[in-house]
Amino acid sequence: IGGISGGGATSKLLADYPPAVFSDIMDLLYKPKFGASLHWLKVEIGGDGDATEGSEPSHMRSEGDLNYQRGYEWLMMVEAKKRAPDVILHALPWTWPGYISPEPKCTGEPWKNMSLT
């Protein structure tokens, strides 16, 4: 049994709850033998682009820029692992940061530079 965060900022507001409430919710979702006891989490890797219902920030906006504090998906993965160290994590890119596909409007060919993808 697992949980999905992604597809357009579906979990964005979760990180805005007061810390105690956020912690209680994560306990209910991931703490073993308590609440849902989820053992799998799939998140969206944000790319600063529209993802149907909202945009998710990229953790890497350029080759030299790495910031896991941007957005909320990394927070959810860290908190799920705190509660259930064996939880399985999956991640799926929905959009690509502009530096990966530098053509006009970043129209998509992220596979042209395999060293970046």
mmCIF file with all atom_site columns, C-alpha atoms in Angstrom:
data_model
loop_
_atom_site.group_PDB
_atom_site.id
_atom_site.type_symbol
_atom_site.label_atom_id
_atom_site.label_alt_id
_atom_site.label_comp_id
_atom_site.label_asym_id
_atom_site.label_entity_id
_atom_site.label_seq_id
_atom_site.pdbx_PDB_ins_code
_atom_site.Cartn_x
_atom_site.Cartn_y
_atom_site.Cartn_z
_atom_site.occupancy
_atom_site.B_iso_or_equiv
_atom_site.pdbx_formal_charge
_atom_site.auth_seq_id
_atom_site.auth_comp_id
_atom_site.auth_asym_id
_atom_site.auth_atom_id
_atom_site.pdbx_PDB_model_num
ATOM 1   C CA . ILE A 1 1   ? 0.000  0.000  0.000   1.00 0.00 ? 1   ILE A CA 1
ATOM 2   C CA . GLY A 1 2   ? 1.439  3.369  -0.932  1.00 0.00 ? 2   GLY A CA 1
ATOM 3   C CA . GLY A 1 3   ? 0.861  7.065  -1.291  1.00 0.00 ? 3   GLY A CA 1
ATOM 4   C CA . ILE A 1 4   ? 1.368  9.377  -4.225  1.00 0.00 ? 4   ILE A CA 1
ATOM 5   C CA . SER A 1 5   ? 2.434  13.001 -4.120  1.00 0.00 ? 5   SER A CA 1
ATOM 6   C CA . GLY A 1 6   ? 2.571  14.649 -7.484  1.00 0.00 ? 6   GLY A CA 1
ATOM 7   C CA . GLY A 1 7   ? 0.688  15.193 -10.679 1.00 0.00 ? 7   GLY A CA 1
ATOM 8   C CA . GLY A 1 8   ? 0.347  18.891 -10.063 1.00 0.00 ? 8   GLY A CA 1
ATOM 9   C CA . ALA A 1 9   ? 1.082  19.969 -6.531  1.00 0.00 ? 9   ALA A CA 1
ATOM 10  C CA . THR A 1 10  ? -1.369 17.562 -4.900  1.00 0.00 ? 10  THR A CA 1
ATOM 11  C CA . SER A 1 11  ? 0.462  17.622 -1.549  1.00 0.00 ? 11  SER A CA 1
ATOM 12  C CA . LYS A 1 12  ? 1.572  21.248 -1.561  1.00 0.00 ? 12  LYS A CA 1
ATOM 13  C CA . LEU A 1 13  ? -0.572 22.389 1.361   1.00 0.00 ? 13  LEU A CA 1
ATOM 14  C CA . LEU A 1 14  ? 0.555  19.549 3.621   1.00 0.00 ? 14  LEU A CA 1
ATOM 15  C CA . ALA A 1 15  ? 3.853  21.297 4.375   1.00 0.00 ? 15  ALA A CA 1
ATOM 16  C CA . ASP A 1 16  ? 1.962  24.490 5.311   1.00 0.00 ? 16  ASP A CA 1
ATOM 17  C CA . TYR A 1 17  ? 0.317  22.937 8.356   1.00 0.00 ? 17  TYR A CA 1
ATOM 18  C CA . PRO A 1 18  ? 1.767  23.816 11.776  1.00 0.00 ? 18  PRO A CA 1
ATOM 19  C CA . PRO A 1 19  ? 4.689  21.451 12.521  1.00 0.00 ? 19  PRO A CA 1
ATOM 20  C CA . ALA A 1 20  ? 2.787  19.429 15.138  1.00 0.00 ? 20  ALA A CA 1
ATOM 21  C CA . VAL A 1 21  ? -0.170 18.863 12.799  1.00 0.00 ? 21  VAL A CA 1
ATOM 22  C CA . PHE A 1 22  ? 2.151  17.992 9.881   1.00 0.00 ? 22  PHE A CA 1
ATOM 23  C CA . SER A 1 23  ? 3.928  15.482 12.133  1.00 0.00 ? 23  SER A CA 1
ATOM 24  C CA . ASP A 1 24  ? 0.626  13.918 13.214  1.00 0.00 ? 24  ASP A CA 1
ATOM 25  C CA . ILE A 1 25  ? -0.469 13.554 9.582   1.00 0.00 ? 25  ILE A CA 1
ATOM 26  C CA . MET A 1 26  ? 2.847  11.948 8.595   1.00 0.00 ? 26  MET A CA 1
ATOM 27  C CA . ASP A 1 27  ? 2.509  9.582  11.577  1.00 0.00 ? 27  ASP A CA 1
ATOM 28  C CA . LEU A 1 28  ? -0.959 8.589  10.403  1.00 0.00 ? 28  LEU A CA 1
ATOM 29  C CA . LEU A 1 29  ? 0.354  7.932  6.907   1.00 0.00 ? 29  LEU A CA 1
ATOM 30  C CA . TYR A 1 30  ? 3.729  6.238  7.508   1.00 0.00 ? 30  TYR A CA 1
ATOM 31  C CA . LYS A 1 31  ? 4.259  5.166  11.120  1.00 0.00 ? 31  LYS A CA 1
ATOM 32  C CA . PRO A 1 32  ? 4.296  1.338  11.197  1.00 0.00 ? 32  PRO A CA 1
ATOM 33  C CA . LYS A 1 33  ? 1.316  -0.348 12.850  1.00 0.00 ? 33  LYS A CA 1
ATOM 34  C CA . PHE A 1 34  ? -0.369 3.020  13.264  1.00 0.00 ? 34  PHE A CA 1
ATOM 35  C CA . GLY A 1 35  ? -2.901 4.589  10.913  1.00 0.00 ? 35  GLY A CA 1
ATOM 36  C CA . ALA A 1 36  ? -2.403 3.684  7.266   1.00 0.00 ? 36  ALA A CA 1
ATOM 37  C CA . SER A 1 37  ? 1.148  2.273  7.719   1.00 0.00 ? 37  SER A CA 1
ATOM 38  C CA . LEU A 1 38  ? 1.987  3.085  4.096   1.00 0.00 ? 38  LEU A CA 1
ATOM 39  C CA . HIS A 1 39  ? 5.166  1.433  2.862   1.00 0.00 ? 39  HIS A CA 1
ATOM 40  C CA . TRP A 1 40  ? 5.617  3.178  -0.484  1.00 0.00 ? 40  TRP A CA 1
ATOM 41  C CA . LEU A 1 41  ? 5.796  6.846  -1.550  1.00 0.00 ? 41  LEU A CA 1
ATOM 42  C CA . LYS A 1 42  ? 5.925  8.145  -5.112  1.00 0.00 ? 42  LYS A CA 1
ATOM 43  C CA . VAL A 1 43  ? 6.764  11.814 -5.549  1.00 0.00 ? 43  VAL A CA 1
ATOM 44  C CA . GLU A 1 44  ? 7.013  14.171 -8.483  1.00 0.00 ? 44  GLU A CA 1
ATOM 45  C CA . ILE A 1 45  ? 10.414 15.652 -9.245  1.00 0.00 ? 45  ILE A CA 1
ATOM 46  C CA . GLY A 1 46  ? 9.580  19.288 -9.862  1.00 0.00 ? 46  GLY A CA 1
ATOM 47  C CA . GLY A 1 47  ? 11.015 21.113 -12.851 1.00 0.00 ? 47  GLY A CA 1
ATOM 48  C CA . ASP A 1 48  ? 9.640  24.638 -12.319 1.00 0.00 ? 48  ASP A CA 1
ATOM 49  C CA . GLY A 1 49  ? 6.975  24.018 -14.948 1.00 0.00 ? 49  GLY A CA 1
ATOM 50  C CA . ASP A 1 50  ? 3.213  23.666 -14.970 1.00 0.00 ? 50  ASP A CA 1
ATOM 51  C CA . ALA A 1 51  ? 2.136  20.173 -13.992 1.00 0.00 ? 51  ALA A CA 1
ATOM 52  C CA . THR A 1 52  ? -1.595 20.220 -14.736 1.00 0.00 ? 52  THR A CA 1
ATOM 53  C CA . GLU A 1 53  ? -2.839 21.565 -11.382 1.00 0.00 ? 53  GLU A CA 1
ATOM 54  C CA . GLY A 1 54  ? 0.162  23.557 -10.252 1.00 0.00 ? 54  GLY A CA 1
ATOM 55  C CA . SER A 1 55  ? 3.897  23.886 -10.575 1.00 0.00 ? 55  SER A CA 1
ATOM 56  C CA . GLU A 1 56  ? 6.548  22.290 -8.428  1.00 0.00 ? 56  GLU A CA 1
ATOM 57  C CA . PRO A 1 57  ? 9.946  23.881 -7.901  1.00 0.00 ? 57  PRO A CA 1
ATOM 58  C CA . SER A 1 58  ? 13.075 22.195 -9.175  1.00 0.00 ? 58  SER A CA 1
ATOM 59  C CA . HIS A 1 59  ? 15.751 21.077 -6.732  1.00 0.00 ? 59  HIS A CA 1
ATOM 60  C CA . MET A 1 60  ? 18.347 21.955 -9.395  1.00 0.00 ? 60  MET A CA 1
ATOM 61  C CA . ARG A 1 61  ? 17.733 25.014 -11.575 1.00 0.00 ? 61  ARG A CA 1
ATOM 62  C CA . SER A 1 62  ? 21.182 24.957 -13.174 1.00 0.00 ? 62  SER A CA 1
ATOM 63  C CA . GLU A 1 63  ? 24.044 22.498 -13.261 1.00 0.00 ? 63  GLU A CA 1
ATOM 64  C CA . GLY A 1 64  ? 25.711 24.094 -10.231 1.00 0.00 ? 64  GLY A CA 1
ATOM 65  C CA . ASP A 1 65  ? 22.545 24.714 -8.216  1.00 0.00 ? 65  ASP A CA 1
ATOM 66  C CA . LEU A 1 66  ? 21.401 21.973 -5.844  1.00 0.00 ? 66  LEU A CA 1
ATOM 67  C CA . ASN A 1 67  ? 18.797 22.823 -3.198  1.00 0.00 ? 67  ASN A CA 1
ATOM 68  C CA . TYR A 1 68  ? 16.607 20.119 -1.664  1.00 0.00 ? 68  TYR A CA 1
ATOM 69  C CA . GLN A 1 69  ? 14.888 22.671 0.573   1.00 0.00 ? 69  GLN A CA 1
ATOM 70  C CA . ARG A 1 70  ? 12.963 24.088 -2.387  1.00 0.00 ? 70  ARG A CA 1
ATOM 71  C CA . GLY A 1 71  ? 9.450  22.780 -2.500  1.00 0.00 ? 71  GLY A CA 1
ATOM 72  C CA . TYR A 1 72  ? 7.951  20.065 -0.330  1.00 0.00 ? 72  TYR A CA 1
ATOM 73  C CA . GLU A 1 73  ? 8.576  16.672 -1.967  1.00 0.00 ? 73  GLU A CA 1
ATOM 74  C CA . TRP A 1 74  ? 11.998 16.168 -0.359  1.00 0.00 ? 74  TRP A CA 1
ATOM 75  C CA . LEU A 1 75  ? 10.515 17.066 3.037   1.00 0.00 ? 75  LEU A CA 1
ATOM 76  C CA . MET A 1 76  ? 7.841  14.408 2.571   1.00 0.00 ? 76  MET A CA 1
ATOM 77  C CA . MET A 1 77  ? 10.423 11.767 1.635   1.00 0.00 ? 77  MET A CA 1
ATOM 78  C CA . VAL A 1 78  ? 12.632 12.618 4.634   1.00 0.00 ? 78  VAL A CA 1
ATOM 79  C CA . GLU A 1 79  ? 9.681  12.563 7.037   1.00 0.00 ? 79  GLU A CA 1
ATOM 80  C CA . ALA A 1 80  ? 8.325  9.290  5.632   1.00 0.00 ? 80  ALA A CA 1
ATOM 81  C CA . LYS A 1 81  ? 11.782 7.683  6.068   1.00 0.00 ? 81  LYS A CA 1
ATOM 82  C CA . LYS A 1 82  ? 11.987 8.949  9.670   1.00 0.00 ? 82  LYS A CA 1
ATOM 83  C CA . ARG A 1 83  ? 8.819  7.061  10.478  1.00 0.00 ? 83  ARG A CA 1
ATOM 84  C CA . ALA A 1 84  ? 9.359  4.022  8.284   1.00 0.00 ? 84  ALA A CA 1
ATOM 85  C CA . PRO A 1 85  ? 13.032 3.533  7.329   1.00 0.00 ? 85  PRO A CA 1
ATOM 86  C CA . ASP A 1 86  ? 12.096 0.722  4.933   1.00 0.00 ? 86  ASP A CA 1
ATOM 87  C CA . VAL A 1 87  ? 9.555  2.807  3.017   1.00 0.00 ? 87  VAL A CA 1
ATOM 88  C CA . ILE A 1 88  ? 10.116 2.505  -0.741  1.00 0.00 ? 88  ILE A CA 1
ATOM 89  C CA . LEU A 1 89  ? 10.629 5.828  -2.530  1.00 0.00 ? 89  LEU A CA 1
ATOM 90  C CA . HIS A 1 90  ? 9.965  6.407  -6.219  1.00 0.00 ? 90  HIS A CA 1
ATOM 91  C CA . ALA A 1 91  ? 10.283 9.670  -8.113  1.00 0.00 ? 91  ALA A CA 1
ATOM 92  C CA . LEU A 1 92  ? 8.970  10.736 -11.502 1.00 0.00 ? 92  LEU A CA 1
ATOM 93  C CA . PRO A 1 93  ? 9.851  13.900 -13.431 1.00 0.00 ? 93  PRO A CA 1
ATOM 94  C CA . TRP A 1 94  ? 6.847  15.732 -14.827 1.00 0.00 ? 94  TRP A CA 1
ATOM 95  C CA . THR A 1 95  ? 8.650  18.718 -16.289 1.00 0.00 ? 95  THR A CA 1
ATOM 96  C CA . TRP A 1 96  ? 12.343 19.417 -16.870 1.00 0.00 ? 96  TRP A CA 1
ATOM 97  C CA . PRO A 1 97  ? 14.371 22.381 -15.629 1.00 0.00 ? 97  PRO A CA 1
ATOM 98  C CA . GLY A 1 98  ? 15.259 24.758 -18.449 1.00 0.00 ? 98  GLY A CA 1
ATOM 99  C CA . TYR A 1 99  ? 18.988 24.047 -18.476 1.00 0.00 ? 99  TYR A CA 1
ATOM 100 C CA . ILE A 1 100 ? 18.399 20.411 -19.486 1.00 0.00 ? 100 ILE A CA 1
ATOM 101 C CA . SER A 1 101 ? 16.571 21.355 -22.667 1.00 0.00 ? 101 SER A CA 1
ATOM 102 C CA . PRO A 1 102 ? 17.836 24.812 -23.643 1.00 0.00 ? 102 PRO A CA 1
ATOM 103 C CA . GLU A 1 103 ? 15.953 25.055 -26.947 1.00 0.00 ? 103 GLU A CA 1
ATOM 104 C CA . PRO A 1 104 ? 13.423 27.882 -27.231 1.00 0.00 ? 104 PRO A CA 1
ATOM 105 C CA . LYS A 1 105 ? 10.652 27.368 -24.686 1.00 0.00 ? 105 LYS A CA 1
ATOM 106 C CA . CYS A 1 106 ? 12.353 24.179 -23.432 1.00 0.00 ? 106 CYS A CA 1
ATOM 107 C CA . THR A 1 107 ? 10.074 22.136 -25.643 1.00 0.00 ? 107 THR A CA 1
ATOM 108 C CA . GLY A 1 108 ? 11.298 18.821 -24.506 1.00 0.00 ? 108 GLY A CA 1
ATOM 109 C CA . GLU A 1 109 ? 14.213 16.845 -25.810 1.00 0.00 ? 109 GLU A CA 1
ATOM 110 C CA . PRO A 1 110 ? 15.752 16.135 -22.420 1.00 0.00 ? 110 PRO A CA 1
ATOM 111 C CA . TRP A 1 111 ? 17.278 12.973 -23.862 1.00 0.00 ? 111 TRP A CA 1
ATOM 112 C CA . LYS A 1 112 ? 19.613 14.949 -26.170 1.00 0.00 ? 112 LYS A CA 1
ATOM 113 C CA . ASN A 1 113 ? 22.084 15.351 -23.314 1.00 0.00 ? 113 ASN A CA 1
ATOM 114 C CA . MET A 1 114 ? 22.001 12.055 -21.452 1.00 0.00 ? 114 MET A CA 1
ATOM 115 C CA . SER A 1 115 ? 24.659 13.168 -18.961 1.00 0.00 ? 115 SER A CA 1
ATOM 116 C CA . LEU A 1 116 ? 22.113 15.605 -17.483 1.00 0.00 ? 116 LEU A CA 1
ATOM 117 C CA . THR A 1 117 ? 19.073 13.339 -17.379 1.00 0.00 ? 117 THR A CA 1
#
